[in-house]
Amino acid sequence: MNAPLPVEVLKQHLIDPEICIRCNTCEETCPVDAITHDANNYVVDPDVCNGCMACVPPCPTGSIDNWRLVVRAEAYTVQEQFGWEELPQEKSLPLAAGASSAAVDAAGASQVASAGMAAMPAPPVTPPTPGATVPPWSAAHPYVNLYTHKTPITATVVGNYRVTGADTESDIHHIVLDFGEQLFPVLEGQSIGILPPGTDAQGRPHHARQYSLASPRDGERAGYNNLSLTVKRVTQDHGGAAAHGVCSNYLCDLARNDTVQVIGPFGHTFLMPNHPRANLIMICTGTGSAPMRAMTERSRRLLGAADVGKLMLFFGARTERELPYFGPLMKLPRDFIDINLALSREPGQPKRYVQDLIRERAEPVRQLLSDRNTCIYVCGLKGMEVGVLDALRDVVVQSGEDWSILHDALRREGRLHFETY
Ligand code: NAP
């Protein structure tokens, strides 16, 4: 009898289109550019993916962590995956493949199932991402994916008002959603998805858009089952051309008592520490202030009941009037939070970014960085990531310390987090 021909089996990496919120985190994280997207789906190219797993921890929904054993020659192509509305069922493998999950590298690299064939080399060491992929050790346990595209929860709008000057271009809204008697547990730093009504150009329902919570875990109003979002009305694309943001315009135009379809919550790493005397360095631009507002308000509500550490905020906006929540922010006591505003287009003032202020306040920043109870959160424009990292490095190096050692520790200990778009 002829021996069966060896068949190469692949543990194929797939993204669940029903759970994915199209936030682009995986595509940005992938060190080998195996992840791509079209208007419908984010997908993994089986010819490029080396199973390094770098994309798995940062994914806020877990939709990235899907795997199928397939015959390599029959792996799902990128084009096939673009058309999916849901993941395909598991297929049974031909007997000749002799396939079992044990026959396949746990990291997802393909191997030849027949004995005697050389195994694939181990995947390369994953290059580090700038931020941590684990939460701070004392963070509370988050709930994620309680509600999905197929099973959204309905929330009622109980507040919607503008938090930037009426005469400015930045139309930013504070929107409060109430969940009534329904379960929707959240933590500061988590986000939710909003399903805008209607369909896209292809006639498909719109995908969810992700927004960070601007309120703490016990509600926008303490003791109420509600939460708030900070939403900027999108009227231009990144290049400045006219564009209509489907979800942001929908949200900014909502009236009291309107209902909204919500999915989530999402996020299991960008979470605040819970232990006494934990310090927060919060660095944000524009609507990236949402999670900072949530963490600040959580800390404010704990004052008197718990030993709250130091809070230091670096907040960038074009002008004072375009800085969301300017009024309430400036009313916070200075011995509770150290506020540093970086205004880039304030008439008569030099252009300043958050990274400039980090350098100007090098001494208190360095002191906080030298305390292992300090966690750093960065949220807002993608472009600030490099500038902020450079500024933190400069502060550390100036004091004669080694930034790469501290940076590694911050990542390993879940003390440096980025959420940028
Ligand atoms: P924006 O008004 O366009 O910019 C805010 C400030 O950041 C401006 O002063 C701007 O200066 C400055 N800036 C521009 N490039 C910078 C850089 N490389 N480094 C440091 N500062 C820089 O901000 P926005 O429109 O509100 O955007 C906020 C971002 O946060 C969006 O990308 C959004 O997707 C993201 N985000 C939002 C949420 C949410 O829940 N809503 C959550 C997470 C993240 P210039 O004068 O030079 O423009």
PDB file of N, CA, C and O and ligand atoms in Angstrom, residues 170 172 210-213 230-232 238 285-288 290-291 316-318 342-345 351-355 379-384 419-421, ligand 1:
ATOM      1  N   SER A 170     -14.258  73.105  16.861  1.00  0.00           N
ATOM      2  CA  SER A 170     -14.306  71.806  17.528  1.00  0.00           C
ATOM      3  C   SER A 170     -15.650  71.623  18.231  1.00  0.00           C
ATOM      4  O   SER A 170     -15.864  72.144  19.320  1.00  0.00           O
ATOM      5  N   ILE A 172     -17.455  69.417  20.193  1.00  0.00           N
ATOM      6  CA  ILE A 172     -17.274  68.204  21.006  1.00  0.00           C
ATOM      7  C   ILE A 172     -18.426  68.091  22.005  1.00  0.00           C
ATOM      8  O   ILE A 172     -18.766  69.071  22.681  1.00  0.00           O
ATOM      9  N   GLN A 210     -15.954  52.901  18.049  1.00  0.00           N
ATOM     10  CA  GLN A 210     -15.502  52.725  19.437  1.00  0.00           C
ATOM     11  C   GLN A 210     -15.297  54.083  20.119  1.00  0.00           C
ATOM     12  O   GLN A 210     -14.676  54.978  19.544  1.00  0.00           O
ATOM     13  N   TYR A 211     -15.793  54.220  21.335  1.00  0.00           N
ATOM     14  CA  TYR A 211     -15.588  55.439  22.134  1.00  0.00           C
ATOM     15  C   TYR A 211     -15.181  55.056  23.553  1.00  0.00           C
ATOM     16  O   TYR A 211     -15.768  54.149  24.149  1.00  0.00           O
ATOM     17  N   SER A 212     -14.202  55.801  24.084  1.00  0.00           N
ATOM     18  CA  SER A 212     -13.780  55.563  25.473  1.00  0.00           C
ATOM     19  C   SER A 212     -14.798  56.156  26.428  1.00  0.00           C
ATOM     20  O   SER A 212     -15.417  57.174  26.139  1.00  0.00           O
ATOM     21  N   LEU A 213     -14.921  55.532  27.574  1.00  0.00           N
ATOM     22  CA  LEU A 213     -15.808  56.075  28.605  1.00  0.00           C
ATOM     23  C   LEU A 213     -15.186  57.339  29.181  1.00  0.00           C
ATOM     24  O   LEU A 213     -13.981  57.388  29.422  1.00  0.00           O
ATOM     25  N   THR A 230     -17.219  61.168  25.160  1.00  0.00           N
ATOM     26  CA  THR A 230     -16.779  62.467  24.640  1.00  0.00           C
ATOM     27  C   THR A 230     -16.640  62.306  23.132  1.00  0.00           C
ATOM     28  O   THR A 230     -15.783  61.549  22.673  1.00  0.00           O
ATOM     29  N   VAL A 231     -17.467  62.976  22.372  1.00  0.00           N
ATOM     30  CA  VAL A 231     -17.523  62.722  20.929  1.00  0.00           C
ATOM     31  C   VAL A 231     -17.323  64.015  20.148  1.00  0.00           C
ATOM     32  O   VAL A 231     -18.030  65.004  20.373  1.00  0.00           O
ATOM     33  N   LYS A 232     -16.371  63.987  19.230  1.00  0.00           N
ATOM     34  CA  LYS A 232     -16.138  65.155  18.370  1.00  0.00           C
ATOM     35  C   LYS A 232     -16.848  64.944  17.038  1.00  0.00           C
ATOM     36  O   LYS A 232     -16.667  63.903  16.386  1.00  0.00           O
ATOM     37  N   HIS A 238      -8.537  63.251   7.875  1.00  0.00           N
ATOM     38  CA  HIS A 238      -7.239  63.633   8.447  1.00  0.00           C
ATOM     39  C   HIS A 238      -6.490  64.619   7.554  1.00  0.00           C
ATOM     40  O   HIS A 238      -5.686  65.412   8.026  1.00  0.00           O
ATOM     41  N   THR A 285      -4.743  64.384  24.172  1.00  0.00           N
ATOM     42  CA  THR A 285      -5.103  65.484  23.282  1.00  0.00           C
ATOM     43  C   THR A 285      -6.591  65.363  22.962  1.00  0.00           C
ATOM     44  O   THR A 285      -7.112  64.255  22.786  1.00  0.00           O
ATOM     45  N   GLY A 286      -7.259  66.502  22.862  1.00  0.00           N
ATOM     46  CA  GLY A 286      -8.651  66.562  22.418  1.00  0.00           C
ATOM     47  C   GLY A 286      -9.570  65.588  23.129  1.00  0.00           C
ATOM     48  O   GLY A 286      -9.603  65.504  24.359  1.00  0.00           O
ATOM     49  N   THR A 287     -10.314  64.796  22.302  1.00  0.00           N
ATOM     50  CA  THR A 287     -11.265  63.854  22.888  1.00  0.00           C
ATOM     51  C   THR A 287     -10.570  62.661  23.542  1.00  0.00           C
ATOM     52  O   THR A 287     -11.230  61.861  24.207  1.00  0.00           O
ATOM     53  N   GLY A 288      -9.270  62.558  23.378  1.00  0.00           N
ATOM     54  CA  GLY A 288      -8.493  61.539  24.110  1.00  0.00           C
ATOM     55  C   GLY A 288      -8.524  61.801  25.606  1.00  0.00           C
ATOM     56  O   GLY A 288      -8.003  61.015  26.402  1.00  0.00           O
ATOM     57  N   ALA A 290     -11.187  61.656  27.298  1.00  0.00           N
ATOM     58  CA  ALA A 290     -12.292  60.891  27.897  1.00  0.00           C
ATOM     59  C   ALA A 290     -11.827  59.963  29.031  1.00  0.00           C
ATOM     60  O   ALA A 290     -12.333  60.066  30.161  1.00  0.00           O
ATOM     61  N   PRO A 291     -10.872  59.053  28.787  1.00  0.00           N
ATOM     62  CA  PRO A 291     -10.491  58.164  29.889  1.00  0.00           C
ATOM     63  C   PRO A 291      -9.826  58.899  31.050  1.00  0.00           C
ATOM     64  O   PRO A 291      -9.906  58.441  32.194  1.00  0.00           O
ATOM     65  N   GLY A 316      -3.580  68.470  25.743  1.00  0.00           N
ATOM     66  CA  GLY A 316      -3.328  69.301  24.569  1.00  0.00           C
ATOM     67  C   GLY A 316      -4.606  69.611  23.816  1.00  0.00           C
ATOM     68  O   GLY A 316      -5.442  68.732  23.597  1.00  0.00           O
ATOM     69  N   ALA A 317      -4.752  70.862  23.422  1.00  0.00           N
ATOM     70  CA  ALA A 317      -5.886  71.286  22.598  1.00  0.00           C
ATOM     71  C   ALA A 317      -5.446  72.493  21.793  1.00  0.00           C
ATOM     72  O   ALA A 317      -4.411  73.103  22.075  1.00  0.00           O
ATOM     73  N   ARG A 318      -6.252  72.824  20.787  1.00  0.00           N
ATOM     74  CA  ARG A 318      -5.855  73.967  19.946  1.00  0.00           C
ATOM     75  C   ARG A 318      -5.898  75.263  20.762  1.00  0.00           C
ATOM     76  O   ARG A 318      -4.934  76.016  20.797  1.00  0.00           O
ATOM     77  N   ALA A 342      -1.483  72.291  27.199  1.00  0.00           N
ATOM     78  CA  ALA A 342      -0.626  72.612  26.050  1.00  0.00           C
ATOM     79  C   ALA A 342      -1.530  73.109  24.926  1.00  0.00           C
ATOM     80  O   ALA A 342      -2.263  72.330  24.318  1.00  0.00           O
ATOM     81  N   LEU A 343      -1.493  74.424  24.671  1.00  0.00           N
ATOM     82  CA  LEU A 343      -2.367  74.996  23.647  1.00  0.00           C
ATOM     83  C   LEU A 343      -1.545  75.269  22.389  1.00  0.00           C
ATOM     84  O   LEU A 343      -0.481  75.880  22.456  1.00  0.00           O
ATOM     85  N   SER A 344      -2.044  74.778  21.254  1.00  0.00           N
ATOM     86  CA  SER A 344      -1.227  74.847  20.035  1.00  0.00           C
ATOM     87  C   SER A 344      -1.597  76.013  19.121  1.00  0.00           C
ATOM     88  O   SER A 344      -0.813  76.390  18.260  1.00  0.00           O
ATOM     89  N   ARG A 345      -2.811  76.567  19.308  1.00  0.00           N
ATOM     90  CA  ARG A 345      -3.212  77.634  18.375  1.00  0.00           C
ATOM     91  C   ARG A 345      -3.845  78.811  19.115  1.00  0.00           C
ATOM     92  O   ARG A 345      -4.738  79.475  18.600  1.00  0.00           O
ATOM     93  N   LYS A 351       3.140  77.981  19.940  1.00  0.00           N
ATOM     94  CA  LYS A 351       2.522  76.649  19.788  1.00  0.00           C
ATOM     95  C   LYS A 351       3.147  75.666  20.772  1.00  0.00           C
ATOM     96  O   LYS A 351       4.372  75.540  20.812  1.00  0.00           O
ATOM     97  N   ARG A 352       2.329  74.988  21.527  1.00  0.00           N
ATOM     98  CA  ARG A 352       2.884  74.021  22.487  1.00  0.00           C
ATOM     99  C   ARG A 352       2.119  72.716  22.437  1.00  0.00           C
ATOM    100  O   ARG A 352       0.893  72.706  22.325  1.00  0.00           O
ATOM    101  N   TYR A 353       2.875  71.639  22.521  1.00  0.00           N
ATOM    102  CA  TYR A 353       2.312  70.304  22.555  1.00  0.00           C
ATOM    103  C   TYR A 353       2.550  69.697  23.953  1.00  0.00           C
ATOM    104  O   TYR A 353       3.421  70.171  24.683  1.00  0.00           O
ATOM    105  N   VAL A 354       1.833  68.648  24.244  1.00  0.00           N
ATOM    106  CA  VAL A 354       1.977  68.006  25.565  1.00  0.00           C
ATOM    107  C   VAL A 354       3.433  67.606  25.846  1.00  0.00           C
ATOM    108  O   VAL A 354       3.915  67.746  26.973  1.00  0.00           O
ATOM    109  N   GLN A 355       4.137  67.158  24.786  1.00  0.00           N
ATOM    110  CA  GLN A 355       5.517  66.711  25.014  1.00  0.00           C
ATOM    111  C   GLN A 355       6.429  67.875  25.436  1.00  0.00           C
ATOM    112  O   GLN A 355       7.391  67.677  26.167  1.00  0.00           O
ATOM    113  N   CYS A 379      -3.513  59.096  25.583  1.00  0.00           N
ATOM    114  CA  CYS A 379      -4.693  58.878  24.745  1.00  0.00           C
ATOM    115  C   CYS A 379      -4.931  60.089  23.857  1.00  0.00           C
ATOM    116  O   CYS A 379      -4.881  61.229  24.317  1.00  0.00           O
ATOM    117  N   GLY A 380      -5.194  59.817  22.590  1.00  0.00           N
ATOM    118  CA  GLY A 380      -5.499  60.906  21.659  1.00  0.00           C
ATOM    119  C   GLY A 380      -4.922  60.635  20.297  1.00  0.00           C
ATOM    120  O   GLY A 380      -4.973  59.503  19.805  1.00  0.00           O
ATOM    121  N   LEU A 381      -4.347  61.670  19.692  1.00  0.00           N
ATOM    122  CA  LEU A 381      -3.849  61.573  18.328  1.00  0.00           C
ATOM    123  C   LEU A 381      -2.667  60.603  18.237  1.00  0.00           C
ATOM    124  O   LEU A 381      -1.785  60.610  19.096  1.00  0.00           O
ATOM    125  N   LYS A 382      -2.681  59.806  17.169  1.00  0.00           N
ATOM    126  CA  LYS A 382      -1.596  58.843  16.941  1.00  0.00           C
ATOM    127  C   LYS A 382      -0.231  59.541  16.937  1.00  0.00           C
ATOM    128  O   LYS A 382       0.755  59.034  17.472  1.00  0.00           O
ATOM    129  N   GLY A 383      -0.201  60.727  16.331  1.00  0.00           N
ATOM    130  CA  GLY A 383       1.061  61.439  16.154  1.00  0.00           C
ATOM    131  C   GLY A 383       1.764  61.777  17.458  1.00  0.00           C
ATOM    132  O   GLY A 383       2.978  62.007  17.468  1.00  0.00           O
ATOM    133  N   MET A 384       1.028  61.824  18.563  1.00  0.00           N
ATOM    134  CA  MET A 384       1.659  62.226  19.827  1.00  0.00           C
ATOM    135  C   MET A 384       2.507  61.114  20.434  1.00  0.00           C
ATOM    136  O   MET A 384       3.355  61.376  21.286  1.00  0.00           O
ATOM    137  N   GLU A 419      -3.558  54.653  23.982  1.00  0.00           N
ATOM    138  CA  GLU A 419      -4.764  54.449  23.179  1.00  0.00           C
ATOM    139  C   GLU A 419      -4.818  55.624  22.214  1.00  0.00           C
ATOM    140  O   GLU A 419      -5.252  56.714  22.572  1.00  0.00           O
ATOM    141  N   THR A 420      -4.285  55.411  21.031  1.00  0.00           N
ATOM    142  CA  THR A 420      -4.182  56.518  20.083  1.00  0.00           C
ATOM    143  C   THR A 420      -4.799  56.105  18.746  1.00  0.00           C
ATOM    144  O   THR A 420      -4.766  54.939  18.373  1.00  0.00           O
ATOM    145  N   TYR A 421      -5.366  57.092  18.055  1.00  0.00           N
ATOM    146  CA  TYR A 421      -5.990  56.824  16.737  1.00  0.00           C
ATOM    147  C   TYR A 421      -5.591  57.902  15.752  1.00  0.00           C
ATOM    148  O   TYR A 421      -5.422  59.044  16.136  1.00  0.00           O
TER     149      TYR A 421
HETATM  150  P1  NAP B   1      -7.208  67.842  17.805  1.00  0.00           P
HETATM  151  O1  NAP B   1      -8.140  68.908  18.237  1.00  0.00           O
HETATM  152  O2  NAP B   1      -7.002  67.640  16.332  1.00  0.00           O
HETATM  153  O3  NAP B   1      -5.786  68.015  18.446  1.00  0.00           O
HETATM  154  C1  NAP B   1      -5.630  68.224  19.808  1.00  0.00           C
HETATM  155  C2  NAP B   1      -4.286  68.839  20.027  1.00  0.00           C
HETATM  156  O4  NAP B   1      -3.236  67.924  19.720  1.00  0.00           O
HETATM  157  C3  NAP B   1      -4.046  70.073  19.182  1.00  0.00           C
HETATM  158  O5  NAP B   1      -3.477  71.033  20.004  1.00  0.00           O
HETATM  159  C4  NAP B   1      -3.068  69.568  18.143  1.00  0.00           C
HETATM  160  O6  NAP B   1      -2.228  70.593  17.635  1.00  0.00           O
HETATM  161  C5  NAP B   1      -2.253  68.625  18.968  1.00  0.00           C
HETATM  162  N1  NAP B   1      -1.386  67.748  18.198  1.00  0.00           N
HETATM  163  C6  NAP B   1      -1.398  67.510  16.850  1.00  0.00           C
HETATM  164  N2  NAP B   1      -0.390  66.695  16.504  1.00  0.00           N
HETATM  165  C7  NAP B   1       0.273  66.403  17.649  1.00  0.00           C
HETATM  166  C8  NAP B   1       1.426  65.615  17.951  1.00  0.00           C
HETATM  167  N3  NAP B   1       2.097  64.962  16.999  1.00  0.00           N
HETATM  168  N4  NAP B   1       1.838  65.536  19.227  1.00  0.00           N
HETATM  169  C9  NAP B   1       1.178  66.188  20.208  1.00  0.00           C
HETATM  170  N5  NAP B   1       0.095  66.966  19.981  1.00  0.00           N
HETATM  171  C10 NAP B   1      -0.349  67.070  18.728  1.00  0.00           C
HETATM  172  O7  NAP B   1      -7.671  66.497  18.502  1.00  0.00           O
HETATM  173  P2  NAP B   1      -9.023  65.697  18.298  1.00  0.00           P
HETATM  174  O8  NAP B   1      -9.605  65.979  16.954  1.00  0.00           O
HETATM  175  O9  NAP B   1      -9.884  65.898  19.467  1.00  0.00           O
HETATM  176  O10 NAP B   1      -8.460  64.205  18.239  1.00  0.00           O
HETATM  177  C11 NAP B   1      -8.285  63.431  19.358  1.00  0.00           C
HETATM  178  C12 NAP B   1      -7.904  62.010  18.966  1.00  0.00           C
HETATM  179  O11 NAP B   1      -8.258  61.171  20.047  1.00  0.00           O
HETATM  180  C13 NAP B   1      -8.627  61.482  17.741  1.00  0.00           C
HETATM  181  O12 NAP B   1      -7.679  60.873  16.896  1.00  0.00           O
HETATM  182  C14 NAP B   1      -9.561  60.441  18.328  1.00  0.00           C
HETATM  183  O13 NAP B   1      -9.824  59.370  17.451  1.00  0.00           O
HETATM  184  C15 NAP B   1      -8.781  59.983  19.526  1.00  0.00           C
HETATM  185  N6  NAP B   1      -9.518  59.302  20.610  1.00  0.00           N
HETATM  186  C16 NAP B   1     -10.794  59.624  20.911  1.00  0.00           C
HETATM  187  C17 NAP B   1     -11.461  58.928  21.922  1.00  0.00           C
HETATM  188  C18 NAP B   1     -12.905  59.190  22.263  1.00  0.00           C
HETATM  189  O14 NAP B   1     -13.425  58.426  23.084  1.00  0.00           O
HETATM  190  N7  NAP B   1     -13.558  60.147  21.692  1.00  0.00           N
HETATM  191  C19 NAP B   1     -10.780  57.939  22.631  1.00  0.00           C
HETATM  192  C20 NAP B   1      -9.467  57.647  22.291  1.00  0.00           C
HETATM  193  C21 NAP B   1      -8.840  58.354  21.293  1.00  0.00           C
HETATM  194  P3  NAP B   1      -2.340  71.248  16.167  1.00  0.00           P
HETATM  195  O15 NAP B   1      -2.736  72.657  16.403  1.00  0.00           O
HETATM  196  O16 NAP B   1      -0.964  71.132  15.607  1.00  0.00           O
HETATM  197  O17 NAP B   1      -3.373  70.494  15.395  1.00  0.00           O
END
